[in-house]
mmCIF file of C-alpha atoms in Angstrom:
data_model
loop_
_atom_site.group_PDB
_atom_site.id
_atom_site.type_symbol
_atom_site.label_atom_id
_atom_site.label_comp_id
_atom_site.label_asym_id
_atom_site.label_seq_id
_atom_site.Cartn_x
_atom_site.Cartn_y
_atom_site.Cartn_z
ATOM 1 C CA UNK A 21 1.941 173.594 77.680
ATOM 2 C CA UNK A 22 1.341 176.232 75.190
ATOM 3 C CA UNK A 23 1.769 180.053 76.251
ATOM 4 C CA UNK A 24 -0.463 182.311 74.595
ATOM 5 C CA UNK A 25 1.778 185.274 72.867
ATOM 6 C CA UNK A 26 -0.909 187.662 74.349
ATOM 7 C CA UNK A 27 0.352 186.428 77.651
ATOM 8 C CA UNK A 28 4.433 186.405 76.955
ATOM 9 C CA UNK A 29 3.977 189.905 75.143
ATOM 10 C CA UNK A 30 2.484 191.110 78.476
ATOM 11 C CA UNK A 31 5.543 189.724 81.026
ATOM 12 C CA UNK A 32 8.063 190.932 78.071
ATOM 13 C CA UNK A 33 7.117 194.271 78.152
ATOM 14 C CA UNK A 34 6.193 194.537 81.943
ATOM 15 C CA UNK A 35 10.282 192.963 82.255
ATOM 16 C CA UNK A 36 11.207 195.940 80.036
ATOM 17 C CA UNK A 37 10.481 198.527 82.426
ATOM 18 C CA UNK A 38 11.158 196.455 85.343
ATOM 19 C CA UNK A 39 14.619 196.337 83.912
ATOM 20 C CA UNK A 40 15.251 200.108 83.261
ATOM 21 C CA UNK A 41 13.774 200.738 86.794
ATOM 22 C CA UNK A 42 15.537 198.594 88.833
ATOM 23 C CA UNK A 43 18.642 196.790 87.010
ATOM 24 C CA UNK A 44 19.788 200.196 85.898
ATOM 25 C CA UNK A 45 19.306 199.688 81.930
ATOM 26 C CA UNK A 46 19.426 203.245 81.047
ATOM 27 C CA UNK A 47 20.633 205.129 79.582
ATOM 28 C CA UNK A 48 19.653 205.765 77.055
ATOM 29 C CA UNK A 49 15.636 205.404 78.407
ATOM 30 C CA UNK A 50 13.273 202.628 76.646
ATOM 31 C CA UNK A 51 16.586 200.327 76.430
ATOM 32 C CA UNK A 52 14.859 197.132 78.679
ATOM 33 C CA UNK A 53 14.372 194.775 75.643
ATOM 34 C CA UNK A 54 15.792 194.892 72.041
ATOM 35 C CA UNK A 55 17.569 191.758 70.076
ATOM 36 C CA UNK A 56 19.344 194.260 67.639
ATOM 37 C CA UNK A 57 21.136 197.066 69.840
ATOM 38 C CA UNK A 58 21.781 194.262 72.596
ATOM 39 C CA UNK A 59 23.409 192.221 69.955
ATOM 40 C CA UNK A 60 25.064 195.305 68.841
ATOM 41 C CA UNK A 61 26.661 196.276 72.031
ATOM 42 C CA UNK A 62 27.419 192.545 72.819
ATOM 43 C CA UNK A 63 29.399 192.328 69.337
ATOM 44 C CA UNK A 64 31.221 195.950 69.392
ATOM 45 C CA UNK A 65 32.521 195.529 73.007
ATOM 46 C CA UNK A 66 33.780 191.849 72.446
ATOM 47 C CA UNK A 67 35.356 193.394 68.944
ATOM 48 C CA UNK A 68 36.623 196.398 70.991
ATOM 49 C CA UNK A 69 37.650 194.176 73.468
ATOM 50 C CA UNK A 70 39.654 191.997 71.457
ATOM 51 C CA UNK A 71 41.135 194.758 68.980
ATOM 52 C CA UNK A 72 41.256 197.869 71.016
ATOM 53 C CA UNK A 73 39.092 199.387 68.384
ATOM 54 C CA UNK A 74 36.572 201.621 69.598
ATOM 55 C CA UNK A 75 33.244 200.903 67.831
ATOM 56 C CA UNK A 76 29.810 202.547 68.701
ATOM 57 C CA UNK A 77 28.289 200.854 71.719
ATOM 58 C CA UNK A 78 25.292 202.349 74.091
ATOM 59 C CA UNK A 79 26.490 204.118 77.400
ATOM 60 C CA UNK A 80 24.890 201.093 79.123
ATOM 61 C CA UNK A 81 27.062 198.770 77.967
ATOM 62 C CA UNK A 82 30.389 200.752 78.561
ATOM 63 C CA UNK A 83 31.750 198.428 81.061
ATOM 64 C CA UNK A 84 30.276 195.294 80.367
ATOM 65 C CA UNK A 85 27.418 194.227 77.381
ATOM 66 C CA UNK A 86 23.864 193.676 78.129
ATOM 67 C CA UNK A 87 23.446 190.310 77.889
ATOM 68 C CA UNK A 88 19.666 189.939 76.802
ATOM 69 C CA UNK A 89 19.778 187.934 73.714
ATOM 70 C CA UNK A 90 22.490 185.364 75.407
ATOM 71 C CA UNK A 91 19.453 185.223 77.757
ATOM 72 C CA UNK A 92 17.019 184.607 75.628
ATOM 73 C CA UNK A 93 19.080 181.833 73.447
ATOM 74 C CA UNK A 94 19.546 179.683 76.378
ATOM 75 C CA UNK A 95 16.095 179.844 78.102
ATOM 76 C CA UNK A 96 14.597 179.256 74.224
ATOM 77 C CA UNK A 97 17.141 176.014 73.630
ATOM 78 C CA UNK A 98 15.836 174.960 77.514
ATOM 79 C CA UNK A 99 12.368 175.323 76.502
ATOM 80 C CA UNK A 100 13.005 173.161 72.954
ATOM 81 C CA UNK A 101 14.735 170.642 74.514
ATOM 82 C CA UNK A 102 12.201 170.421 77.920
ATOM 83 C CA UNK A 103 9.711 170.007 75.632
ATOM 84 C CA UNK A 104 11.542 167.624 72.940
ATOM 85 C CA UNK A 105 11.261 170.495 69.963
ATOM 86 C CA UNK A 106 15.539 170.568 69.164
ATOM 87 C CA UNK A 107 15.675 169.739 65.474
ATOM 88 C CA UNK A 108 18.419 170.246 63.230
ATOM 89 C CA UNK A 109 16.947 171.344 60.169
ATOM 90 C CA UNK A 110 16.859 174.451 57.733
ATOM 91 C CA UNK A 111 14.046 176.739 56.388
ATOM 92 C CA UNK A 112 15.868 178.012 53.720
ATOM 93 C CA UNK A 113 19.385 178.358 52.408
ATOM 94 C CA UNK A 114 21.650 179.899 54.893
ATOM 95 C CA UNK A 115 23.537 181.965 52.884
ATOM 96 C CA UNK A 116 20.334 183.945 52.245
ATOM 97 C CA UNK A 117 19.316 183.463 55.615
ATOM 98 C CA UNK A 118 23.022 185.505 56.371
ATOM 99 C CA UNK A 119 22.338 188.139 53.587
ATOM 100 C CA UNK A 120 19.017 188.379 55.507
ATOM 101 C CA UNK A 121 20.190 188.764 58.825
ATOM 102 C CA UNK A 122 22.977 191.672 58.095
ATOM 103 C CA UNK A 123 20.471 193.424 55.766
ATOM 104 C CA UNK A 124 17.780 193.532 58.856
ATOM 105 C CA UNK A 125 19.946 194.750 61.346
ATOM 106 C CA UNK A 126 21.405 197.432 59.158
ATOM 107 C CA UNK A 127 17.435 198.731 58.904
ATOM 108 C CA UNK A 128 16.859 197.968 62.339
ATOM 109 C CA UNK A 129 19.878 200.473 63.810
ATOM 110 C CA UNK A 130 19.022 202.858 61.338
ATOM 111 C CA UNK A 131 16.061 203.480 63.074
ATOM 112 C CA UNK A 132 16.612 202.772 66.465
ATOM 113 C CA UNK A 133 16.064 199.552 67.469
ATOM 114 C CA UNK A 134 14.773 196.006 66.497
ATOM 115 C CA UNK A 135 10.388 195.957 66.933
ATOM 116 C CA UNK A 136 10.487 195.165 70.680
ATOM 117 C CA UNK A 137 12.334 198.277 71.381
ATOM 118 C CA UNK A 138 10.452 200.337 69.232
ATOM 119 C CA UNK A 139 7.445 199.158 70.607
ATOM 120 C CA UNK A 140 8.593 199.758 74.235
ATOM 121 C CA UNK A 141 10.134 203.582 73.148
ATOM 122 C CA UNK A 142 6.006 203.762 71.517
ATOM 123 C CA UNK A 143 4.934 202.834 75.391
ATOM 124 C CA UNK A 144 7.482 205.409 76.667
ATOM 125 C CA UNK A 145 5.721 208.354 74.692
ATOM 126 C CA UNK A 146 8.095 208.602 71.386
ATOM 127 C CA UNK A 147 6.319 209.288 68.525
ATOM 128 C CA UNK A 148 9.067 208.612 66.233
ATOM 129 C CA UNK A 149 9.047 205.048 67.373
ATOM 130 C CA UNK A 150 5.362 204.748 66.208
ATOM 131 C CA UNK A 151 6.205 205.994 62.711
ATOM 132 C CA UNK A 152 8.400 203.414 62.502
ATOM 133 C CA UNK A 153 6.286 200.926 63.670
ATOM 134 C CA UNK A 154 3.877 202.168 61.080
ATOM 135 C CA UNK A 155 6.393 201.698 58.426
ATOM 136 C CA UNK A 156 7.019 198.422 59.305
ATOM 137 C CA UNK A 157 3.917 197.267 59.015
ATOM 138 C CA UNK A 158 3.830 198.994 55.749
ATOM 139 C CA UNK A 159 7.187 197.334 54.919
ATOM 140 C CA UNK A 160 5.351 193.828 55.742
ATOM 141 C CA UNK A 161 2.201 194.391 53.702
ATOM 142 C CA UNK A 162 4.133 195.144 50.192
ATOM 143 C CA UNK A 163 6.661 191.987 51.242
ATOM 144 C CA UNK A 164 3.259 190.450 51.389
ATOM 145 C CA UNK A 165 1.928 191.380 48.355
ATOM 146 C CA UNK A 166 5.300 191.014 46.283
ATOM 147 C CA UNK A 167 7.317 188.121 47.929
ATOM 148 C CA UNK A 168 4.711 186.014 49.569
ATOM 149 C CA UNK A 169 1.368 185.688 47.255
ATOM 150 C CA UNK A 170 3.739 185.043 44.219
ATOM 151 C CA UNK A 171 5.544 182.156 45.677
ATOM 152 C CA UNK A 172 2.111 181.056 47.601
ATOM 153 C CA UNK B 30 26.508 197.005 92.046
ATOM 154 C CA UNK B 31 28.276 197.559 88.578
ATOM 155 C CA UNK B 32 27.505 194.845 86.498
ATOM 156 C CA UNK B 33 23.574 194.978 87.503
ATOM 157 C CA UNK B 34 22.054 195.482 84.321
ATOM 158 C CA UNK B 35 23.821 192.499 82.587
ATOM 159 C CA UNK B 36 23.168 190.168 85.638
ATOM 160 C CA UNK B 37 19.211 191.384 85.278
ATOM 161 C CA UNK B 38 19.153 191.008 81.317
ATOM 162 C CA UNK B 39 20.730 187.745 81.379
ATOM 163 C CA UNK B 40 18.543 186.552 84.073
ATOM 164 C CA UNK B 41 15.277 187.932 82.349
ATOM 165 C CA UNK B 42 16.177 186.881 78.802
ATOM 166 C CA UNK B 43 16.361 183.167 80.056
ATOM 167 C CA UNK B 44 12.579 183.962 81.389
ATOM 168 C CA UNK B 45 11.805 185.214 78.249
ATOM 169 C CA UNK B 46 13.230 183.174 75.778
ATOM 170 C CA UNK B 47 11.474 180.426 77.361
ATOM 171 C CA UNK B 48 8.192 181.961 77.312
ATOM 172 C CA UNK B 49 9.239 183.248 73.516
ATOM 173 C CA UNK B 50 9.518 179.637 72.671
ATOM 174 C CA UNK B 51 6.373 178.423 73.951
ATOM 175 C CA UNK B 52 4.539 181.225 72.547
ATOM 176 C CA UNK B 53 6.298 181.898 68.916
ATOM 177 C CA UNK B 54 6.130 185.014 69.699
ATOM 178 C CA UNK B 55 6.843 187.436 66.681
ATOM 179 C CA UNK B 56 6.280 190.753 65.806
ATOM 180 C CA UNK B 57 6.683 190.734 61.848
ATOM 181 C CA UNK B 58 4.972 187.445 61.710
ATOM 182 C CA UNK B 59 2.020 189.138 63.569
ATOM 183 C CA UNK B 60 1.518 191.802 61.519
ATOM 184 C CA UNK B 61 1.505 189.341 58.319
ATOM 185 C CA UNK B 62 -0.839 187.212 59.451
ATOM 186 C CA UNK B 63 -3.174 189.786 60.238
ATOM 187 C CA UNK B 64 -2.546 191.425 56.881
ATOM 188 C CA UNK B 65 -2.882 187.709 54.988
ATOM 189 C CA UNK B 66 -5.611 186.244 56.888
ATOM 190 C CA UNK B 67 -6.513 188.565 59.165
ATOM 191 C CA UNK B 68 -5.692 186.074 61.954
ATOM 192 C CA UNK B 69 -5.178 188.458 65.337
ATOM 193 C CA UNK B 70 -3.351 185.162 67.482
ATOM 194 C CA UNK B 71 -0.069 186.581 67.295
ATOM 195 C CA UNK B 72 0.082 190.505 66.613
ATOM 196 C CA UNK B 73 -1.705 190.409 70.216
ATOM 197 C CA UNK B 74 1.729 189.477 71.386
ATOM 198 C CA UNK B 75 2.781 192.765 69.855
ATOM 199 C CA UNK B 76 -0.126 194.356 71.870
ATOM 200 C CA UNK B 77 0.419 192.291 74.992
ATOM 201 C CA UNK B 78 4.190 193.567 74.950
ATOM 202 C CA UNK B 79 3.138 197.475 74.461
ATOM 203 C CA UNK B 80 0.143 197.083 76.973
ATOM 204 C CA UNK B 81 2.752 195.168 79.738
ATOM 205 C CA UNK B 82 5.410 198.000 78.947
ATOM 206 C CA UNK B 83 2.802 200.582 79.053
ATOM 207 C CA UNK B 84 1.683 199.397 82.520
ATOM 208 C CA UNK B 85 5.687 198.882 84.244
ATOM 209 C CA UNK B 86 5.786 202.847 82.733
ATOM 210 C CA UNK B 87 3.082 203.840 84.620
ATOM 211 C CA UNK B 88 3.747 202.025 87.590
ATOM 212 C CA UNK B 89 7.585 202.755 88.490
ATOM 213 C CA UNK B 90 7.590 206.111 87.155
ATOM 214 C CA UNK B 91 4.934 206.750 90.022
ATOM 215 C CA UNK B 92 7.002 205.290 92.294
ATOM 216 C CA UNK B 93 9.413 207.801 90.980
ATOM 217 C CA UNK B 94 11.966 204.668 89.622
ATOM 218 C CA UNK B 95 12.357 205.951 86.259
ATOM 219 C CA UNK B 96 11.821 209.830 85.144
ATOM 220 C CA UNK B 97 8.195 210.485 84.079
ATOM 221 C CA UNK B 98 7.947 209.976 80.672
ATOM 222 C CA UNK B 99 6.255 212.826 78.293
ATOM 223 C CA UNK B 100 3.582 211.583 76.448
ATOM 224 C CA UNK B 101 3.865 212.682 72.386
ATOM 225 C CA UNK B 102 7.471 213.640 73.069
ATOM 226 C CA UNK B 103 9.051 214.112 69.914
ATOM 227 C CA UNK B 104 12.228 215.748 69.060
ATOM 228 C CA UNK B 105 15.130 215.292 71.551
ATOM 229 C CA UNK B 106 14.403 212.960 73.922
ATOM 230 C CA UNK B 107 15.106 209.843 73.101
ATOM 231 C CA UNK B 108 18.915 209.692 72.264
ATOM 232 C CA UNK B 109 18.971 206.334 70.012
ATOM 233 C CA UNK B 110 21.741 204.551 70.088
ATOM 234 C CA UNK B 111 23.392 204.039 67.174
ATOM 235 C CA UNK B 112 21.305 206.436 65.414
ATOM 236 C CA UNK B 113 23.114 207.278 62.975
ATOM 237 C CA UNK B 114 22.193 211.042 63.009
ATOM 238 C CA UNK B 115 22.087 211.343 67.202
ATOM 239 C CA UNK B 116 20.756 214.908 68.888
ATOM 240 C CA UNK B 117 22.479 216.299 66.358
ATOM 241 C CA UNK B 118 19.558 215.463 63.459
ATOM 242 C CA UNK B 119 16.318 217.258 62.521
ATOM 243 C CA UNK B 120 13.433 215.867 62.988
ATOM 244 C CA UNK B 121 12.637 215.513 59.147
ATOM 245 C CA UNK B 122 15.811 213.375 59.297
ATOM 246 C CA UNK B 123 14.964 211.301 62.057
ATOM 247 C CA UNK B 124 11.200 210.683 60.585
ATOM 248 C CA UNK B 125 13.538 209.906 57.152
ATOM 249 C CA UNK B 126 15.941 207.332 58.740
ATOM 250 C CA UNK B 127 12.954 205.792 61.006
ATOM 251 C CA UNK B 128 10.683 205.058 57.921
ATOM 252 C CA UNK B 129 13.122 203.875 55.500
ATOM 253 C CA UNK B 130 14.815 201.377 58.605
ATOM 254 C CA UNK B 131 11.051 200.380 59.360
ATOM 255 C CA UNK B 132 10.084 199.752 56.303
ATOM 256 C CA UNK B 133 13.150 197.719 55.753
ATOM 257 C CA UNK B 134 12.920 195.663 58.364
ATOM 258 C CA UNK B 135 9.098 194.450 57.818
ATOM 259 C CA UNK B 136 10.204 194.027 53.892
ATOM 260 C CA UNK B 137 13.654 191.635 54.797
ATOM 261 C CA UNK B 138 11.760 189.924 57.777
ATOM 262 C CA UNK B 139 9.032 188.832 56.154
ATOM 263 C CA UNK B 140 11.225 187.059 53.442
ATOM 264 C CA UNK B 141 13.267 185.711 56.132
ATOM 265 C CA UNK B 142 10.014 184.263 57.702
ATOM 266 C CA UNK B 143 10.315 186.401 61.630
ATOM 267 C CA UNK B 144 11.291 189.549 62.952
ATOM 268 C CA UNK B 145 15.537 189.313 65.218
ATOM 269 C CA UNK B 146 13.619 187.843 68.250
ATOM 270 C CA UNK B 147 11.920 184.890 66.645
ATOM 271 C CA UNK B 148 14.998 184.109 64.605
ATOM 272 C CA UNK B 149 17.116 183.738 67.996
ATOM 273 C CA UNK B 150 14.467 181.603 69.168
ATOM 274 C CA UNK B 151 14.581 179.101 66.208
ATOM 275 C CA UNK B 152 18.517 179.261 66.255
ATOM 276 C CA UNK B 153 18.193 177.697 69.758
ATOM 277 C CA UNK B 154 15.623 175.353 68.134
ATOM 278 C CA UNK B 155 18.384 173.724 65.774
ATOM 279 C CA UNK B 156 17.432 175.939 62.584
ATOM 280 C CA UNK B 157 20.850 176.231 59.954
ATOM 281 C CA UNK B 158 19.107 178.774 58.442
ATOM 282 C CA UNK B 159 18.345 180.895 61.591
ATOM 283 C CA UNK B 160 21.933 180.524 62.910
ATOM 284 C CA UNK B 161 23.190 181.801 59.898
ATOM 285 C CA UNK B 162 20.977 184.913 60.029
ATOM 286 C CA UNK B 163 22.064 185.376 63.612
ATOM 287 C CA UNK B 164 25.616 185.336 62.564
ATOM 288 C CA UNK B 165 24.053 188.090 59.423
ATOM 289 C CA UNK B 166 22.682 190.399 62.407
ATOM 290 C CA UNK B 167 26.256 190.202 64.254
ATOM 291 C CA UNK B 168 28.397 190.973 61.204
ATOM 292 C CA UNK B 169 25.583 193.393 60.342
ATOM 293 C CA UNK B 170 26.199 195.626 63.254
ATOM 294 C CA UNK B 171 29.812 196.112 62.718
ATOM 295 C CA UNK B 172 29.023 197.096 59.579
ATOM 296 C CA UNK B 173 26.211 199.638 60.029
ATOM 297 C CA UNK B 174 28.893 201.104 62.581
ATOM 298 C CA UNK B 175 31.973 201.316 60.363
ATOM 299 C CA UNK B 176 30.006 201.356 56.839
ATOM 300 C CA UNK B 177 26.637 202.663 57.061
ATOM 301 C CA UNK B 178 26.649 205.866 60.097
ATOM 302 C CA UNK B 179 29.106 207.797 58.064
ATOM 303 C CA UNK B 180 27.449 207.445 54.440
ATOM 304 C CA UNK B 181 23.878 208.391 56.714
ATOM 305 C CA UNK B 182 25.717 211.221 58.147
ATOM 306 C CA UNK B 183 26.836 213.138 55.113
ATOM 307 C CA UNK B 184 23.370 212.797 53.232
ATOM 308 C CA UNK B 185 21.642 213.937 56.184
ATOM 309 C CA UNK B 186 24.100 216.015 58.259
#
C-alpha cells in the first residue's frame, strides 16, 4: 500500500508536537522531529560517553540521547523488508555520498536544524526558521539549474 | 519518568520511518520537483508536516501542554541548539548563519539526491551510497562542534 506524503507529512508533524507536549522533548521548544540535531546529540553523548569529552549536545539529551533517527531506521528497514523493497545497491559513489553527508549537516547546524525542524520551529511562530526555509529552496533551485539540467 | 522523551522518540520514529518509507517522503526532493516540473506530489509532504505541526501547536498549547507560542517571534526565543552564535547573536547574524546553512543544505542535498530524512530511509533500504552519507552526517556533527562553532563565533561574535 502506498502512503501519500501529504498524509505522512500530516502524522509527522502532528507527532512533533505530540512529542514536545507530552514526552517532554523540550527544551529547547520546536525540538519534536529533526534527523540532524537528533543525530547530533545521539553522536556527541556516545563520543562524550566514551571519551569523557564534553561536546555540544541539546539540554534534552543531557542524560540520555533522543533516539528519533534510530527510530526511524528501523521502522523504514521494517517497512522495506514487509514490503520486499531491501536492495543492496548504490546511487552514487560513496565517498561522495560521505563528503555529502558531513558537508549537509555542517549547513544544517549552522542554521538550526535539518528541514523537518525548521519547518516545525516555522509552525511554532519563528520567523528565522522561514528564512531559512526560503533559502533552501533558493539553495535547491540554483543546484537545479547548475548541477541537475547539465548532467540531465 | 526520566528517560521519557527517548522512549517516545524511539517509539514514534519507528511509526514514522515506516510511513517515511511508504511515502518517500522528502523535503529537498519536493521542492525540486516542483521547481523542475512543477510536480506538487511530494512538497505537499512538506505542507502536510507544517499543517499537522501547526494543528498539535494549536491544540496542546490550548490545553496549556506546551507554552503558547508567539506568532512572528523573532529575536530570542528560540535558543537553537548548536547554533553556533546562541542568545548571545544579533539578529543580522542569526538571519546570516540561517541563509547561508539553508542555502547550503538545498545546494548539497539536491546533488546528493534527498534532504537527512530521506537518506536514513534509503540507508535502511540497502543503499551503499546512503549509508555512507549517514556515516558523513555523524562525523559531520563532531566536526561542526569542534571545527566549525568557534571559526562562526569569531566572524560573527
Amino acid at each position: 500500500m502506498r502512503i501519500s506524503p501529504l498524509v505522512a507529512g500530516l502524522i509527522g508533524g502532528f507527532s512533533a508536537a505530540l512529542l514536545q507536549a507530552f514526552f517532554k522533548v523540550s527544551p529547547p521548544p520546536a525540538y519534536g522531529i529533526c534527523i540532524a540535531c537528533h543525530t547530533r546529540d545521539l553522536v556527541n553523548w556516545i563520543v562524550n560517553a566514551i571519551s569523557g569529552s564534553t561536546l555540544f549536545v541539546a539540554p534534552v539529551s543531557k542524560v540520555f540521547p533522543v533516539l528519533t533517527v534510530v527510530g526511524i531506521f528501523v521502522g523504514a528497514f521494517i517497512a522495506a523488508n514487509v514490503h520486499k523493497e531491501f536492495k543492496i545497491k548504490q546511487t552514487h559513489n560513496p565517498i561522495v555520498g560521505f563528503v555529502l553527508g558531513v558537508l549537509v549537516v555542517i549547513f544544517a547546524l549552522l542554521m538550526g536544524g535539518c528541514p523537518l525542524r525548521e519547518t516545525i520551529r516555522t509552525a511554532y511562530g519563528d520567523v528565522i526558521a522561514l528564512i531559512s526555509l526560503i533559502a533552501m529552496f533558493a539553495g535547491v533551485i540554483v543546484a537545479s539549474e547548475v548541477y541537475l539540467k547539465r548532467n540531465a | 519518568m526520566e528517560y521519557l522523551h527517548a522512549i517516545g522518540t524511539f517509539a514514534f520514529g519507528i511509526l514514522l520511518g515506516y510511513l517515511f518509507q511508504r511515502s518517500r517522503m522528502c523535503f529537498v526532493g519536493g521542492m525540486r520537483d516542483f521547481y523542475l516540473i512543477r510536480d506538487t506530489w511530494l512538497i505537499k509532504g512538506l505542507f502536510g508536516f507544517f499543517g499537522g505541526a501547526l494543528l498539535g501547536y494549536i491544540i496542546f498549547s490550548a490545553m496549556g501542554k506546551i507554552p503558547f507560542f508567539p506568532w512572528i517571534a523573532v529575536k530570542g526565543f528560540t535558543p537553537i541548539p548548536g547554533d553556533p552564535l546562541g542568545k548571545a547573536g544579533s539578529l543580522v547574524g542569526h538571519l546570516i548563519v540561517a541563509i547561508i546553512g539553508g542555502f547550503g543544505v538545498g545546494f548539497f542535498s539536491v546533488i546528493q539526491g534527498g534532504c537527512p530524512l530521506r537518506n536514513y530511509v534509503m540507508a535502511a533500504e540497502g543503499n551503499k551510497t546512503a549509508i555512507a552519507y549517514v556515516l558523513g552526517l555523524a562525523v559531520g556533527a563532531v566536526l561542526f562542534h569542534t571545527v566549525v562553532v568557534p571559526i562562526v563565533k569569531a566572524i560573527l561574535l
